[in-house]
Amino acid sequence: MVYLINILIILLAIFVIKLVFIWIFFYADIKAAQKRDPAAKSFLEIILLYPGLHALVYYRIAHALYKMRLFFLARLLSQVARFFTGIEIHPGAKIGKRFFIDHGLGVVIGETAIVGNDVLLYQGSTLGGTGIVKGKRHPTIGSNVVIGAGAKILGNIVIGDNSYIGANAVVIKDVPPNSTVVGVPGRITKQDGKKMDISLDHAQILDPIMQTIEELQDRVKDLEKK
Ligand SMILES: CC(C)(COP(=O)(O)OP(=O)(O)OC[C@H]1O[C@@H](n2cnc3c(N)ncnc32)[C@H](O)[C@@H]1OP(=O)(O)O)[C@@H](O)C(=O)NCCC(=O)NCCS
C-alpha cells in the first residue's frame, strides 16, 4: 500500500513539473491560443486539452534534437506527437513565436517549411511539397497569417504577411502581403482591405478554367456582333 502511495506521489510530482515547465516555457504560445480561440476558458484548459499546444511542445524539443543532428530521435519524437495529437510537424521545419494550431487533426507541416510569428493554422491544413524534389520544397509563411481548415499550401512559395487563406483553398503560387485567397486553385479576393473585382482584373485570376470560360464568352460576343 505504501509503495502504491509513493508511486502515485511520484506520478503526481512528474505531472506538476510538466505543467509548470509548459506554463513557463510556452507562456506566449498559451496566451496566443487564448487570444485566437474564443472557446478557450483558462490556461489550465489549454495546457491540458489543446492538441495544438501539445504538438508544439513536442516540435520544439524535436527541432532542438534535429539541430543537434540527432535526426532519428527527432523524427521519432515527431511521430510520437503525431500519434497523440494527429498533427505532423517535421522537426526540420522552422516555426516562429506565438504559433497556434486550432483543433489540429490532420495538420501536416513539411521539413523545409518556414512559418513566421503569430500564425494560426486550422485543422486539416497542409504546408506541403509538390513532388519529390530535394532542397527547399515547402512554403514560407509570413507573420500574422491565418490558414483556414483544410487549406493546402504547396511548393516553395511565399505567403505574404497578414494574409488569410480561406478554408479548403489550394495555393500553389506566391501570395502578396495583406491578401485573402480562396478556391481551387487559390485566387485573391481581397487585397489591402479592398475587394478585388475578379471579372475585371485578369491579372488576379489564378483559375485557368475561369480564364478559359471568359475568353470563350468574349469570342461568342465578337461572333454575335459579326
Ligand atoms: C476566406 C474567408 C477568410 C472569408 O474572407 P472575407 O474576406 O471575409 O471574404 P467574404 O466572406 O467577403 O467572401 C469573399 C468571397 O469569397 C467567397 N468565399 C469565402 N470563403 C470561401 C472559401 N473558403 N472557399 C471558397 N470561396 C469562399 C465568398 O463566397 C465570397 O464570394 P463572392 O464575392 O462571389 O460573394 C473565410 O470565408 C474562410 O474561409 N475562413 C476560414 C476559417 C476557418 O477555416 N475556420 C475553421 C474554424 S473550425
GROMACS .gro file of N, CA, C and O in nm, residues 119 140-146 157-165 173-179 181:
model
  100
  119VAL      N    1   0.122   3.302  -3.631
  119VAL     CA    2   0.048   3.232  -3.737
  119VAL      C    3  -0.054   3.137  -3.673
  119VAL      O    4  -0.027   3.074  -3.571
  140THR      N    5   0.693   2.915  -4.748
  140THR     CA    6   0.737   3.009  -4.645
  140THR      C    7   0.616   3.095  -4.611
  140THR      O    8   0.561   3.161  -4.698
  141ILE      N    9   0.576   3.090  -4.486
  141ILE     CA   10   0.456   3.163  -4.443
  141ILE      C   11   0.501   3.287  -4.366
  141ILE      O   12   0.580   3.276  -4.271
  142GLY      N   13   0.450   3.403  -4.406
  142GLY     CA   14   0.486   3.527  -4.337
  142GLY      C   15   0.427   3.533  -4.197
  142GLY      O   16   0.369   3.436  -4.148
  143SER      N   17   0.438   3.652  -4.135
  143SER     CA   18   0.385   3.667  -3.999
  143SER      C   19   0.238   3.707  -4.003
  143SER      O   20   0.192   3.769  -4.099
  144ASN      N   21   0.169   3.675  -3.894
  144ASN     CA   22   0.028   3.712  -3.879
  144ASN      C   23  -0.062   3.659  -3.991
  144ASN      O   24  -0.151   3.728  -4.038
  145VAL      N   25  -0.035   3.536  -4.031
  145VAL     CA   26  -0.113   3.472  -4.138
  145VAL      C   27  -0.212   3.372  -4.074
  145VAL      O   28  -0.178   3.308  -3.975
  146VAL      N   29  -0.333   3.365  -4.132
  146VAL     CA   30  -0.429   3.263  -4.086
  146VAL      C   31  -0.451   3.166  -4.202
  146VAL      O   32  -0.477   3.209  -4.315
  157ILE      N   33   0.670   2.831  -5.216
  157ILE     CA   34   0.607   2.960  -5.244
  157ILE      C   35   0.606   3.045  -5.117
  157ILE      O   36   0.633   2.994  -5.009
  158VAL      N   37   0.574   3.174  -5.134
  158VAL     CA   38   0.575   3.264  -5.019
  158VAL      C   39   0.435   3.320  -4.998
  158VAL      O   40   0.372   3.370  -5.090
  159ILE      N   41   0.385   3.308  -4.875
  159ILE     CA   42   0.257   3.369  -4.840
  159ILE      C   43   0.291   3.495  -4.760
  159ILE      O   44   0.352   3.488  -4.652
  160GLY      N   45   0.254   3.612  -4.814
  160GLY     CA   46   0.291   3.739  -4.752
  160GLY      C   47   0.228   3.761  -4.615
  160GLY      O   48   0.126   3.699  -4.582
  161ASP      N   49   0.288   3.852  -4.538
  161ASP     CA   50   0.239   3.884  -4.403
  161ASP      C   51   0.091   3.924  -4.405
  161ASP      O   52   0.043   3.979  -4.505
  162ASN      N   53   0.024   3.902  -4.297
  162ASN     CA   54  -0.116   3.944  -4.274
  162ASN      C   55  -0.215   3.887  -4.375
  162ASN      O   56  -0.317   3.950  -4.401
  163SER      N   57  -0.182   3.774  -4.435
  163SER     CA   58  -0.274   3.716  -4.534
  163SER      C   59  -0.367   3.615  -4.469
  163SER      O   60  -0.338   3.562  -4.362
  164TYR      N   61  -0.478   3.590  -4.539
  164TYR     CA   62  -0.580   3.498  -4.489
  164TYR      C   63  -0.605   3.395  -4.598
  164TYR      O   64  -0.646   3.432  -4.709
  165ILE      N   65  -0.578   3.268  -4.572
  165ILE     CA   66  -0.604   3.164  -4.672
  165ILE      C   67  -0.736   3.096  -4.632
  165ILE      O   68  -0.747   3.040  -4.523
  173LYS      N   69   0.080   2.935  -5.580
  173LYS     CA   70   0.160   3.048  -5.628
  173LYS      C   71   0.180   3.146  -5.513
  173LYS      O   72   0.101   3.148  -5.419
  174ASP      N   73   0.284   3.230  -5.525
  174ASP     CA   74   0.310   3.330  -5.421
  174ASP      C   75   0.186   3.415  -5.396
  174ASP      O   76   0.110   3.444  -5.489
  175VAL      N   77   0.169   3.457  -5.272
  175VAL     CA   78   0.058   3.545  -5.236
  175VAL      C   79   0.119   3.672  -5.176
  175VAL      O   80   0.198   3.664  -5.082
  176PRO      N   81   0.084   3.789  -5.230
  176PRO     CA   82   0.140   3.913  -5.174
  176PRO      C   83   0.086   3.940  -5.032
  176PRO      O   84  -0.019   3.886  -4.996
  177PRO      N   85   0.154   4.027  -4.955
  177PRO     CA   86   0.106   4.055  -4.819
  177PRO      C   87  -0.036   4.113  -4.819
  177PRO      O   88  -0.082   4.167  -4.921
  178ASN      N   89  -0.105   4.100  -4.708
  178ASN     CA   90  -0.241   4.157  -4.686
  178ASN      C   91  -0.344   4.106  -4.786
  178ASN      O   92  -0.428   4.184  -4.833
  179SER      N   93  -0.337   3.979  -4.824
  179SER     CA   94  -0.432   3.926  -4.921
  179SER      C   95  -0.524   3.822  -4.856
  179SER      O   96  -0.486   3.756  -4.760
  181VAL      N   97  -0.716   3.476  -4.989
  181VAL     CA   98  -0.716   3.384  -5.103
  181VAL      C   99  -0.820   3.275  -5.078
  181VAL      O  100  -0.826   3.219  -4.969
   0.00000   0.00000   0.00000
